[in-house]
Short mmCIF file of C-alpha atoms and ligand atoms in Angstrom, two decimals:
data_model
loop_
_atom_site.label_atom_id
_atom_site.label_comp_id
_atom_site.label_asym_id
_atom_site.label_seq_id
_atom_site.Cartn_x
_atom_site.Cartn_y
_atom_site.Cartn_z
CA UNK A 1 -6.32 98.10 79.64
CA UNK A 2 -9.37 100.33 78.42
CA UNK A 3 -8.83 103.52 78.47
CA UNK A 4 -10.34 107.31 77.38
CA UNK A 5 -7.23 108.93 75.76
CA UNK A 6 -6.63 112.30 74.34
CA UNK A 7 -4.85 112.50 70.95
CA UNK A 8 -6.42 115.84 69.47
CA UNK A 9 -8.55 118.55 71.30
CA UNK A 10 -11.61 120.12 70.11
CA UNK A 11 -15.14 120.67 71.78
CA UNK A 12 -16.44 117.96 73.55
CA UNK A 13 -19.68 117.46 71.08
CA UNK A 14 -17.39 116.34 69.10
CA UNK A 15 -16.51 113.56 71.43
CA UNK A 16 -12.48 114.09 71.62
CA UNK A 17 -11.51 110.98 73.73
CA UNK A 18 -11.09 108.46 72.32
CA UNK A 19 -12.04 104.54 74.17
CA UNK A 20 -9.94 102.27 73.46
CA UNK A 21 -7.40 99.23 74.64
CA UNK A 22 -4.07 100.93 75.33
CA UNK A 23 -0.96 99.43 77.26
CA UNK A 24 -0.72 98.83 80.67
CA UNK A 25 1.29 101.15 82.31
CA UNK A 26 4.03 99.84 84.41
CA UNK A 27 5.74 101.67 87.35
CA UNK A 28 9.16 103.49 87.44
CA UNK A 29 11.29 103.40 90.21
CA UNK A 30 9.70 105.21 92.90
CA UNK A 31 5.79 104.81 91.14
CA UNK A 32 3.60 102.49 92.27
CA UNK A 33 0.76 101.17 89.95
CA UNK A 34 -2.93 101.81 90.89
CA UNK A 35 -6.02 99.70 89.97
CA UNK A 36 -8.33 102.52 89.10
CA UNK A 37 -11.34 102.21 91.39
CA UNK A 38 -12.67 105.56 90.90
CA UNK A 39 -12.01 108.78 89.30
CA UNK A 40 -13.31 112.23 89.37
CA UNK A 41 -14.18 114.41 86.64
CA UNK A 42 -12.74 118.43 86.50
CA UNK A 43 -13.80 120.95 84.84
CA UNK A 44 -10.04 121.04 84.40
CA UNK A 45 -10.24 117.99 82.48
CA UNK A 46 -12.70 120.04 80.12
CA UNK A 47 -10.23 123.09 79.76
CA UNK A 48 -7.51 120.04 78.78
CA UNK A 49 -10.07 118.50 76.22
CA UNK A 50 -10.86 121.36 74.83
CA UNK A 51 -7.50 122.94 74.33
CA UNK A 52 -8.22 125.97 75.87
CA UNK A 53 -5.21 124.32 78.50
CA UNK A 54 -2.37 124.04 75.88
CA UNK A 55 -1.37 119.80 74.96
CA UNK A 56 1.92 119.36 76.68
CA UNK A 57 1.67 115.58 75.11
CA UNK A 58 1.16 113.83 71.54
CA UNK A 59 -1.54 112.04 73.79
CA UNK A 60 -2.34 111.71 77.30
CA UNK A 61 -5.14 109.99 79.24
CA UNK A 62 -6.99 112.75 81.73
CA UNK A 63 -8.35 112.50 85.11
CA UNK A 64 -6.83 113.93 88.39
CA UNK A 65 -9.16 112.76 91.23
CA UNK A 66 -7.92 108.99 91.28
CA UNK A 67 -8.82 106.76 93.57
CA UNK A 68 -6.72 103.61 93.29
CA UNK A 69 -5.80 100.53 94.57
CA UNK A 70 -1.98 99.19 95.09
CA UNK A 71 -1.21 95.22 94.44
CA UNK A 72 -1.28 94.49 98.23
CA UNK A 73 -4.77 96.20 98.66
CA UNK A 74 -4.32 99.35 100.37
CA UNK A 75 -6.01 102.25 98.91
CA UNK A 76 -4.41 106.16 97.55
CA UNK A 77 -5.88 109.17 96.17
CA UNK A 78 -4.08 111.07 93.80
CA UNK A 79 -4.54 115.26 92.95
CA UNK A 80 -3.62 117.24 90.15
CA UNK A 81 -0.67 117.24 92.02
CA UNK A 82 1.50 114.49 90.39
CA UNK A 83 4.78 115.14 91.67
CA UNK A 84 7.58 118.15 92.03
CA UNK A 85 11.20 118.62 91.33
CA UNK A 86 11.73 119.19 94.95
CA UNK A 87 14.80 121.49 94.36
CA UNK A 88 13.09 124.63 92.83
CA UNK A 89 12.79 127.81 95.20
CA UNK A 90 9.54 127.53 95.74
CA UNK A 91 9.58 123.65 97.08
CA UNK A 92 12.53 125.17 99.58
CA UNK A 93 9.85 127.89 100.56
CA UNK A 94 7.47 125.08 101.26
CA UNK A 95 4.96 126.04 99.12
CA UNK A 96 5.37 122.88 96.58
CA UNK A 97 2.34 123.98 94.73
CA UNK A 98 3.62 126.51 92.91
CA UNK A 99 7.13 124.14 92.46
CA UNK A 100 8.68 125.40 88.91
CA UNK A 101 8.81 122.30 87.32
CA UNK A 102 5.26 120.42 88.47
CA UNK A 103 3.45 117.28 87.66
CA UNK A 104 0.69 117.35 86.41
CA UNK A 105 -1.90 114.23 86.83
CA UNK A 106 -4.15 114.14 83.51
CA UNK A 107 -2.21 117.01 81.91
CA UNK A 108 1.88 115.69 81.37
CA UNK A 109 1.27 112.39 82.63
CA UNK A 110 -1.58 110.07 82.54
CA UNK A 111 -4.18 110.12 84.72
CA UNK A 112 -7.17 108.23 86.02
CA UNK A 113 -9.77 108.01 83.00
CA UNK A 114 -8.41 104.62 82.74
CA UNK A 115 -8.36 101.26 84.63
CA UNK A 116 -4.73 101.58 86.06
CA UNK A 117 -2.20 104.33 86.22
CA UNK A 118 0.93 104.66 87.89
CA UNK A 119 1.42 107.42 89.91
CA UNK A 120 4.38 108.59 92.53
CA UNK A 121 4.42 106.71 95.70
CA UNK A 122 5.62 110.37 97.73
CA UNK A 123 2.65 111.86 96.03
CA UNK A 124 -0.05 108.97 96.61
CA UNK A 125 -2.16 109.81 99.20
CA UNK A 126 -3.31 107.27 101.94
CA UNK A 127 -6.89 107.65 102.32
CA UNK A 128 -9.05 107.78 105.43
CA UNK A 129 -11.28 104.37 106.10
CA UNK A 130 -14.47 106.22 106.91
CA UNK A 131 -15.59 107.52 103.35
CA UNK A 132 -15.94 105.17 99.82
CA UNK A 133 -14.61 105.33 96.73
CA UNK A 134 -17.26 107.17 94.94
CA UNK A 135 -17.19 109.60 98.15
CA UNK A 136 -13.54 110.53 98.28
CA UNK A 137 -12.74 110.88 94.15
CA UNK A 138 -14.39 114.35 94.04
CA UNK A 139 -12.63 115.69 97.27
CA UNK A 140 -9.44 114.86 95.91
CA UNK A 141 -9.24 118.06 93.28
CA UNK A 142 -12.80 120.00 93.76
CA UNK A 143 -12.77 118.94 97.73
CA UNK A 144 -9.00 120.25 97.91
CA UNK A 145 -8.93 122.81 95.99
CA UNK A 146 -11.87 124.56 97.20
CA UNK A 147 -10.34 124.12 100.74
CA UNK A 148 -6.94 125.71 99.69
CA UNK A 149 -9.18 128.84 98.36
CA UNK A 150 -10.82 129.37 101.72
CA UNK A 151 -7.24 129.07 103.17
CA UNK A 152 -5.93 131.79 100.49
CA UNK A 153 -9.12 133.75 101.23
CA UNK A 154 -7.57 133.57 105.00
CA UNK A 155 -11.19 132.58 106.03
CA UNK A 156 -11.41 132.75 109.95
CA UNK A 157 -14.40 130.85 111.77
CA UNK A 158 -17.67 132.52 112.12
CA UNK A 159 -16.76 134.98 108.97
CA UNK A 160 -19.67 135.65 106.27
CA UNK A 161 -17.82 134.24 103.31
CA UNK A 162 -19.47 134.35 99.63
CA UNK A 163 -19.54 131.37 96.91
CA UNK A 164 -19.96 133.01 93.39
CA UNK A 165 -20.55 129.81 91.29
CA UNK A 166 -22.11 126.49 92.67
CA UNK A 167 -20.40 123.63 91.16
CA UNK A 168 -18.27 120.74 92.54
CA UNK A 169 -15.95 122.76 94.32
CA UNK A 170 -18.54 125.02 96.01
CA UNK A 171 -20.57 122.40 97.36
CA UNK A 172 -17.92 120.69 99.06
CA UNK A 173 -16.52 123.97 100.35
CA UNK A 174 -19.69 124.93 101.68
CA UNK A 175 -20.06 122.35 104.45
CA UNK A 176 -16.61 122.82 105.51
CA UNK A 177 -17.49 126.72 106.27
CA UNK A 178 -20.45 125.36 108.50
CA UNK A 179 -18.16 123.40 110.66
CA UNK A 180 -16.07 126.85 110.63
CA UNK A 181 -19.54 128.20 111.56
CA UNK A 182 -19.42 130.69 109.13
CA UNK A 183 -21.99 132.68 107.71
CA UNK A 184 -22.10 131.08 103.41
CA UNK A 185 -23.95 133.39 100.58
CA UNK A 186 -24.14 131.54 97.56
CA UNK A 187 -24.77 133.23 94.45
CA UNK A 188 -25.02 130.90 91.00
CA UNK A 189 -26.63 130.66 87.64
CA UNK A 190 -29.20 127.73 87.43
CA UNK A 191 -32.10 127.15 89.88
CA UNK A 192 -30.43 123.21 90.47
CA UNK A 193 -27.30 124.93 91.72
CA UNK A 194 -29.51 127.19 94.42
CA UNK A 195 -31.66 124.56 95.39
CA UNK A 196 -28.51 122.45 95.89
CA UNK A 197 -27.16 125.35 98.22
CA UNK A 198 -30.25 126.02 99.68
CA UNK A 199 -30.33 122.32 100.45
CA UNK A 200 -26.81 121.86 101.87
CA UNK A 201 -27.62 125.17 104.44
CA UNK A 202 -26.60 128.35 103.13
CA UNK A 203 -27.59 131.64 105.08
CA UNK A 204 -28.71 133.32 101.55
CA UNK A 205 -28.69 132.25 98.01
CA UNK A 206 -28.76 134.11 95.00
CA UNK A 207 -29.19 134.54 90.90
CA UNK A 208 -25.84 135.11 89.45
CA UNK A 209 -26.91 138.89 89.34
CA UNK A 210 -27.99 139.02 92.83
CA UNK A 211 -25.46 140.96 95.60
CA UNK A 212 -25.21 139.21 98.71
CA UNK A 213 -27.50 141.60 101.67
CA UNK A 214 -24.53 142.37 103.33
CA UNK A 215 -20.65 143.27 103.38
CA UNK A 216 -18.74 139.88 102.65
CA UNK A 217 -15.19 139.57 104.49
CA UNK A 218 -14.53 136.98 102.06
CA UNK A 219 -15.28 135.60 98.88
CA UNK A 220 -14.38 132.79 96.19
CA UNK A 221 -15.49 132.84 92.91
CA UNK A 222 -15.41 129.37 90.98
CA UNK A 223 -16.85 130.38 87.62
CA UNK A 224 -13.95 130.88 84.89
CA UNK A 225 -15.42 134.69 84.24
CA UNK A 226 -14.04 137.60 84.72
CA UNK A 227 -17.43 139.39 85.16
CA UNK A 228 -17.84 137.10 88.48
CA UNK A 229 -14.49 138.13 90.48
CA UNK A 230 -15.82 141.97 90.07
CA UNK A 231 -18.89 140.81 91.14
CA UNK A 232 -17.18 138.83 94.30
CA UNK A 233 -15.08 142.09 94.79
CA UNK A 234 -18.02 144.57 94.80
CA UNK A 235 -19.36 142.05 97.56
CA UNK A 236 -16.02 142.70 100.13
CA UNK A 237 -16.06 144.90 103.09
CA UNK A 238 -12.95 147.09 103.04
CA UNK A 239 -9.58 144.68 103.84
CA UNK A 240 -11.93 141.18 102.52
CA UNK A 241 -10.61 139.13 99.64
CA UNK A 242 -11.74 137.42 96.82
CA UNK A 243 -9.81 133.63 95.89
CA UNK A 244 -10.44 133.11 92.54
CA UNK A 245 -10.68 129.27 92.11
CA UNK A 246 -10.55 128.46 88.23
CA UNK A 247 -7.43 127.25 86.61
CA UNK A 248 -8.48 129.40 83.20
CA UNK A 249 -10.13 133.30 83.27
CA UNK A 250 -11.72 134.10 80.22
CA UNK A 251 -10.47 138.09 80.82
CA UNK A 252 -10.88 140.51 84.08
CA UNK A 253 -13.04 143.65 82.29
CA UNK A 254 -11.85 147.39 83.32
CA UNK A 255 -12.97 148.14 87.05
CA UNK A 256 -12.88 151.59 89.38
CA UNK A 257 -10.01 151.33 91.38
CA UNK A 258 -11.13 153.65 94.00
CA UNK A 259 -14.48 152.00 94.61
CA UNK A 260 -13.65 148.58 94.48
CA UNK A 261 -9.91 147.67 95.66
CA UNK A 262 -9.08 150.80 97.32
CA UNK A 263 -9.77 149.91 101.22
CA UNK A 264 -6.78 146.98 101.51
CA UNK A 265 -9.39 144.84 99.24
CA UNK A 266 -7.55 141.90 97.91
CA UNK A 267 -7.54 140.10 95.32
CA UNK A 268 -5.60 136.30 95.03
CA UNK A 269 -5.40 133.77 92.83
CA UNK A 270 -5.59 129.81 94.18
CA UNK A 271 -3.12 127.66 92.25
CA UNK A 272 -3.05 123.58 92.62
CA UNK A 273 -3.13 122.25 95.64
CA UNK A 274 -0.17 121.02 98.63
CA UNK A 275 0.06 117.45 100.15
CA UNK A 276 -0.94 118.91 103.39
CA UNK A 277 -3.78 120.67 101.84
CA UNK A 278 -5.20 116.97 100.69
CA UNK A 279 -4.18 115.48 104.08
CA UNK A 280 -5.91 118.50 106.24
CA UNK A 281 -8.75 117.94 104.09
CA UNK A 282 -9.56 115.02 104.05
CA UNK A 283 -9.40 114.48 107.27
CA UNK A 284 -11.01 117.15 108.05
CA UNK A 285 -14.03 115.16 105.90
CA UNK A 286 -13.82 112.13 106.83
CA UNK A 287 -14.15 114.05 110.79
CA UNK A 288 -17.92 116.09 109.53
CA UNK A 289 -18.58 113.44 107.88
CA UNK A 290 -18.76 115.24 104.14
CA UNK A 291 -20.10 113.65 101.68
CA UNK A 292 -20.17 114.80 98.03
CA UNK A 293 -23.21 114.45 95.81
CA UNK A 294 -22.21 112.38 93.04
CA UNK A 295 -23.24 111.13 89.65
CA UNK A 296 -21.62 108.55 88.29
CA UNK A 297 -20.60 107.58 84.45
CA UNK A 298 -19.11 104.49 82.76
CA UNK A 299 -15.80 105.06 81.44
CA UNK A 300 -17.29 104.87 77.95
CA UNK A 301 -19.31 107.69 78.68
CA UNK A 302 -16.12 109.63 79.17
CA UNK A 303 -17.17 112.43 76.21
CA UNK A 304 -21.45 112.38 77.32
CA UNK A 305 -19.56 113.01 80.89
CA UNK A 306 -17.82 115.98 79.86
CA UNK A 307 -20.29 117.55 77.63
CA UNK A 308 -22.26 117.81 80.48
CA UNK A 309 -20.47 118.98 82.94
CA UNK A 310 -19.82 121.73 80.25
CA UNK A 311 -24.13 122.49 80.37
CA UNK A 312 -23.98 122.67 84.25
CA UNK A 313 -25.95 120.00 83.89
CA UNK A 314 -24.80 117.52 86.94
CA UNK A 315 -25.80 118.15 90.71
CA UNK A 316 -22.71 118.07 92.60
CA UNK A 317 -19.83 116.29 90.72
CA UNK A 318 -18.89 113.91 88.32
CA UNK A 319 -17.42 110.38 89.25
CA UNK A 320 -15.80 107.85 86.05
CA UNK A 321 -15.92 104.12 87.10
CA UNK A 322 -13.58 101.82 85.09
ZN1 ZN B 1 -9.34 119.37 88.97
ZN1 ZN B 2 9.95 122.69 92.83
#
């Protein structure tokens, strides 16, 4: 099969993946294999390419928004999530996402930027009828994940809830807190970003250096900065909380306790993603009808892909089609 593997990282001008024929994979017991029909593109994936996510693997094949096809037709999305142990304390707490001993799709196993992959038939999701391929492969890690921050952010309907940084996750966020019918302040770098939220129905939009007009009960920052959560949390009314949604920080600066977190502020940290949270999700998307803007790229294009998802420069989110 063709696909874009991994076998050194470095910036992704310097077009790190590699396209090429590689072996089919073939399924272990309790793996089924997956035509690929559709995969999303992370900014993960970027963080894996680029190294700044240390290589677990010699070489690995990303992607972690698959959506897949088994031999006898039916059709499965698979997350970041690519399996657990099962027997750590924190899957006997129920809270498999932070298991000790995960699986990572795209990271230490292969993933989707291929045109099969075998992935674990408990962790294969089945995947509502009312949405397509290229619809669904985004809301598999930006979709999920940016629901699972507004569940960590303990977002309640009708609450005025910020979005610093307007990427993939954001945008599919933000139509789920209008069916909440809550309030949504957006504030983002990059006029395409506000026009994007502006378009999708925010109550306010700003520059990245804008403060929302009033008191935010909760926020989520998706921008892998520092600077932003400080922003987000000089945004909170006393007892709100900021969810920061990025996998990698580049460093929190020094901030004044008393102003900013004094007051039962909060803030949290959103890590991976549950098999309920993809269930709830996305069927709560396939019920409001969500549908992600999308741009889509050959596999080949794997690298040009990346790169510029790295500018900001895609609307909405980035799709790879075998
Ligand atoms: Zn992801
Ligand atoms: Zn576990």
């Amino acid at each position: 099969m063709k696909a874009a593997v991994l076998t050194r990282t470095a910036g992704v001008a310097s077009r790190p993946l590699e396209i090429r024929e590689v072996r089919d994979p073939v399924p272990a017991p309790g793996q089924i294999l997956l035509r690929v029909r559709a995969c999303g593109m992370c900014r993960t994936d970027l963080h894996i390419v680029e190294g700044e996510l240390k290589p677990l693997r010699d070489r690995v094949i990303p992607g972690h928004q698959i959506v897949g096809e088994a031999p006898d037709g039916a059709r499965f999305g698979v997350t970041w999530m690519g399996g657990v142990d099962g027997t750590c304390e924190y899957c006997h707490r129920g809270e498999e996402n932070l298991c000790d001993v995960p699986v990572f799709t795209g990271y230490s196993v292969d993933g989707g930027y291929a045109e099969f992959t075998v992935a674990g038939s408990d962790f294969a999701i089945p995947l509502p009828a009312g949405l397509t391929d290229l619809e669904i492969a985004p809301l598999l890690c930006a979709g999920v994940i940016g629901f699972r921050s507004l569940r960590v952010a303990g977002v309640q309907r009708g609450e005025r809830v910020g979005l610093f940084g307007f990427g993939a996750s954001a945008h599919l966020a933000l139509p789920v807190l209008r069916a909440w019918g809550c309030r949504v302040y957006v504030c983002t770098r990059g006029s395409a970003h506000r026009k994007l939220a502006e378009w999708l129905g925010a109550d306010w939009v700003g520059a990245e250096r804008d403060r929302p007009p009033t008191p935010l009960d909760r926020a989520i920052t998706f921008a892998p900065s520092g600077n932003v959560v400080i922003a987000a949390l000089a945004s909170l009314r006393k007892g709100g909380v900021v969810a920061i949604n990025a996998i990698h920080l580049d460093h929190i600066p020094e901030f004044d306790y008393d102003s900013l977190l004094w007051g039962e502020r909060q803030i949290r940290s959103v890590a991976n993603v549950t098999r309920a949270d993809a269930r709830d999700f996305l069927e709560l998307a396939s019920e409001i009808g969500l549908r992600p803007k999308v741009t889509v790229f050959r596999l080949e294009q794997a690298n040009e892909a990346l790169l510029a998802m790295k500018n900001d420069a895609i609307d909405g989110a980035a799709v790879l089609v075998p």
